[in-house]
Tab-separated table of C-alpha atoms in Angstrom:
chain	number	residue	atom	x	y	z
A	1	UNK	CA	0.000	0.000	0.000
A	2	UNK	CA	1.073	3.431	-0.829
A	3	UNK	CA	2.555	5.511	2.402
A	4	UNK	CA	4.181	9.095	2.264
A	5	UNK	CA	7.873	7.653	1.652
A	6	UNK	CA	7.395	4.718	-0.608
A	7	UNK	CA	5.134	1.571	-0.393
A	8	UNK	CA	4.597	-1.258	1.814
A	9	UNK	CA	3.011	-4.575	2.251
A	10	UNK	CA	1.453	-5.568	5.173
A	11	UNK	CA	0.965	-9.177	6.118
A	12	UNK	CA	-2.533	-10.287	6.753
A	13	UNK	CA	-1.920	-13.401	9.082
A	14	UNK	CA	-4.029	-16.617	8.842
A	15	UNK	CA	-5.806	-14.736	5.802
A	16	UNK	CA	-6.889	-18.395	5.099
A	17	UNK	CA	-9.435	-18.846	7.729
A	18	UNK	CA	-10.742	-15.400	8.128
A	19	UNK	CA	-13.879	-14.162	6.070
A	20	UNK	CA	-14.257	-11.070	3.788
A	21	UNK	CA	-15.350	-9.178	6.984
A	22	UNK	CA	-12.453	-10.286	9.107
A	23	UNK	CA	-9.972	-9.310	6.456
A	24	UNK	CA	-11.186	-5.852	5.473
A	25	UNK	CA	-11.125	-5.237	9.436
A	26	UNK	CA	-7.304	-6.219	9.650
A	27	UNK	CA	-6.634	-4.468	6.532
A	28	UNK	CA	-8.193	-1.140	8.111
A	29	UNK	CA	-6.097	-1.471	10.981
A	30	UNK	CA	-2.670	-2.588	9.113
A	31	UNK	CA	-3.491	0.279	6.795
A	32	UNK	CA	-3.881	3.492	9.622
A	33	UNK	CA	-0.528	1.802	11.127
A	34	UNK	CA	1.070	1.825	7.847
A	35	UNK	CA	-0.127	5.624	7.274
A	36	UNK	CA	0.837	6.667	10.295
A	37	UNK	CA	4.722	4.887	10.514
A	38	UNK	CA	3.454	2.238	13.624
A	39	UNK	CA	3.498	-0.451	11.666
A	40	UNK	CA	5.586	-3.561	14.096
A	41	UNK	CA	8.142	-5.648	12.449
A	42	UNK	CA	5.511	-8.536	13.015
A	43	UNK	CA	3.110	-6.799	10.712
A	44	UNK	CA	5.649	-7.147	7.683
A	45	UNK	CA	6.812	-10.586	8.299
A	46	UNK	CA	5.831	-14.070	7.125
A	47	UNK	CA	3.681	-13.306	3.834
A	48	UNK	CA	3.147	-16.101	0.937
A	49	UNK	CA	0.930	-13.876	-1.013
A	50	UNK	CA	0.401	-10.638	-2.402
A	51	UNK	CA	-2.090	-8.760	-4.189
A	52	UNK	CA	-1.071	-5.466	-5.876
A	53	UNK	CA	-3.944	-3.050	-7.578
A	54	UNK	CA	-3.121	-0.575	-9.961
A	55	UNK	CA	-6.144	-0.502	-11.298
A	56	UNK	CA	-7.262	2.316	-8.652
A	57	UNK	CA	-5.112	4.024	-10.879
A	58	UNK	CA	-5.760	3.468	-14.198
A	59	UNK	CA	-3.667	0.570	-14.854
A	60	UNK	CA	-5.164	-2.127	-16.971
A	61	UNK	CA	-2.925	-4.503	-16.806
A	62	UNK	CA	0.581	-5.273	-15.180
A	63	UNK	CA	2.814	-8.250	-14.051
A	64	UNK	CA	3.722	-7.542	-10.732
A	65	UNK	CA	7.544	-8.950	-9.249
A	66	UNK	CA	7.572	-11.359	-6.510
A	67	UNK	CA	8.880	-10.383	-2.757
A	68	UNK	CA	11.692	-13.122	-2.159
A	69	UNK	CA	10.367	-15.541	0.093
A	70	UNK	CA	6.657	-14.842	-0.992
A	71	UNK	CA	5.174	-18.145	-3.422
A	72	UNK	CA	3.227	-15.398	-5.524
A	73	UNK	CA	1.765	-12.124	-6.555
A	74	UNK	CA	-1.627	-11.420	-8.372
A	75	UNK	CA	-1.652	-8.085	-10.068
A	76	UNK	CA	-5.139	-6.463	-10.069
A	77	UNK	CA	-5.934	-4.136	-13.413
A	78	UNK	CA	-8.457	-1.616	-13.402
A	79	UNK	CA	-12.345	-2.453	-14.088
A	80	UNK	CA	-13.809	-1.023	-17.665
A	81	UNK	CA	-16.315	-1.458	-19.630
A	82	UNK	CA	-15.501	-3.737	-22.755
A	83	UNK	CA	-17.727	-5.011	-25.716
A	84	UNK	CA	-17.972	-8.971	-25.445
A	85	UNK	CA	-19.891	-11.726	-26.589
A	86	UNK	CA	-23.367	-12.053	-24.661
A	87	UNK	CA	-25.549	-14.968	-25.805
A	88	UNK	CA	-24.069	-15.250	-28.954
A	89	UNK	CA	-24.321	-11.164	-29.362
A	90	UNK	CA	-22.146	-8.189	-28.966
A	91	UNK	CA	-22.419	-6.600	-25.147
A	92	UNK	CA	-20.788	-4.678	-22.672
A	93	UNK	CA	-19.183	-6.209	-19.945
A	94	UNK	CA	-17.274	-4.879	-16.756
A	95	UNK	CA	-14.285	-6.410	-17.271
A	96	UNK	CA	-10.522	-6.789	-15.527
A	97	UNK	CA	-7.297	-8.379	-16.197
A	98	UNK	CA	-5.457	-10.492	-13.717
A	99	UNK	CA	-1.945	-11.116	-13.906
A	100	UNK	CA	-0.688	-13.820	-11.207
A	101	UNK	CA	3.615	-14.261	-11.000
A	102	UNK	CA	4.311	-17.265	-8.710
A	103	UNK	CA	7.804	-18.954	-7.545
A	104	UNK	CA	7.713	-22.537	-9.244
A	105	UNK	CA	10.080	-23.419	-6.350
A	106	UNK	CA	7.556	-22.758	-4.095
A	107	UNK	CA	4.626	-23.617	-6.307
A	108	UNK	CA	3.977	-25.904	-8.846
A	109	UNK	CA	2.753	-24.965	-12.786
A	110	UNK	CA	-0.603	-26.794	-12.610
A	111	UNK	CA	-2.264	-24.442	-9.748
A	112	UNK	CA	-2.017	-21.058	-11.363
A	113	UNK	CA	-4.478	-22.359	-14.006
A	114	UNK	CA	-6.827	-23.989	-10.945
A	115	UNK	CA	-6.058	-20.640	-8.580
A	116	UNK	CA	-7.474	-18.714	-11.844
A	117	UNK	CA	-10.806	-21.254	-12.319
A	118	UNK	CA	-11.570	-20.888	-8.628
A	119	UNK	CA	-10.957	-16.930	-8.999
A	120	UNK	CA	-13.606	-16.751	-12.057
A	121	UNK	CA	-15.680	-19.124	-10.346
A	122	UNK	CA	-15.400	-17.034	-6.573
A	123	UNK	CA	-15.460	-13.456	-8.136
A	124	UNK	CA	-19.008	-14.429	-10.188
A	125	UNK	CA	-20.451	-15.774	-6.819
A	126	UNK	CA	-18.803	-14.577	-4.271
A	127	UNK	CA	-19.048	-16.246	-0.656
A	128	UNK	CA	-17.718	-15.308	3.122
A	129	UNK	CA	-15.028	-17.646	3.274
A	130	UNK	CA	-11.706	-17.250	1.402
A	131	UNK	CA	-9.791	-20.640	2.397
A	132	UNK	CA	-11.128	-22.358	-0.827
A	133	UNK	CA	-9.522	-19.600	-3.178
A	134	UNK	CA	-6.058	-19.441	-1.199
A	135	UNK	CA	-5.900	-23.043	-0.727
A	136	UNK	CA	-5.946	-23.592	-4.688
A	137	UNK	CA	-2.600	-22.478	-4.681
A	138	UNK	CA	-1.051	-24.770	-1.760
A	139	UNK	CA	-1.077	-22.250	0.316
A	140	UNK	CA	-2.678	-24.286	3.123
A	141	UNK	CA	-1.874	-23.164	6.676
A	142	UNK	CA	1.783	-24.518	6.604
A	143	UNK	CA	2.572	-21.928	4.644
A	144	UNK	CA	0.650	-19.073	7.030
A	145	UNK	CA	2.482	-18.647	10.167
């Protein structure tokens, strides 16, 4: 997140078993700490995964870099109307491009694809719990300490 010197990325901590509410709390919190310089070394520690949005700023699309020992990144592009096919017709759509890096030391090649499916799938019907969508990507509670 952007802060008056530079940018930082705050660690949401057992992201896995909170819900949508629980994490937009934590995120309020980690971001008035991060705004205000009282972030604790504890708050920047220990992340597997990051999301970046630029599309806040315009940004369609971007492939965002990987913080070393992070297993991967999904870059969020702005959301804009664009003509597609509807029922066999020409419509417009709100649409966005996602952009996810990962470390194939850390993660293996055939869960991008299933991370992306269960993305589609989570962002058309979206539910309170975010385990299934983080979980896609191995990053099962070994991996959030």
């Amino acid at each position: 997140m952007a802060v008056n010197d530079g940018v930082v990325a705050p660690v949401i901590h057992n992201a896995h078993k909170a819900d949508l509410g629980e994490i937009a709390a934590r995120r309020g919190d980690l971001t008035g700490r991060a705004r205000t310089g009282k972030l604790r070394p504890q708050d920047i520690a220990g992340g597997t995964f990051t999301i970046s949005n630029l599309g806040m700023f315009g940004v369609d699309a971007f492939t965002a870099i990987i913080t070393s020992p992070q297993a991967a990144i999904l870059a969020v592009g702005r959301i804009a109307d664009q003509v597609v096919p509807v029922d066999g017709r020409p419509g417009i759509r709100p649409m966005m491009t996602l952009t996810l890096s990962s470390d194939h030391r850390v993660v293996d090649g055939v869960r991008p694809p299933n991370f992306f499916g269960t993305s589609q799938r989570r962002l058309a019907t979206p539910s309170n719990g975010s385990a299934e969508w983080l979980e896609v990507l191995g990053l099962e509670a070994r991996l959030w300490r």
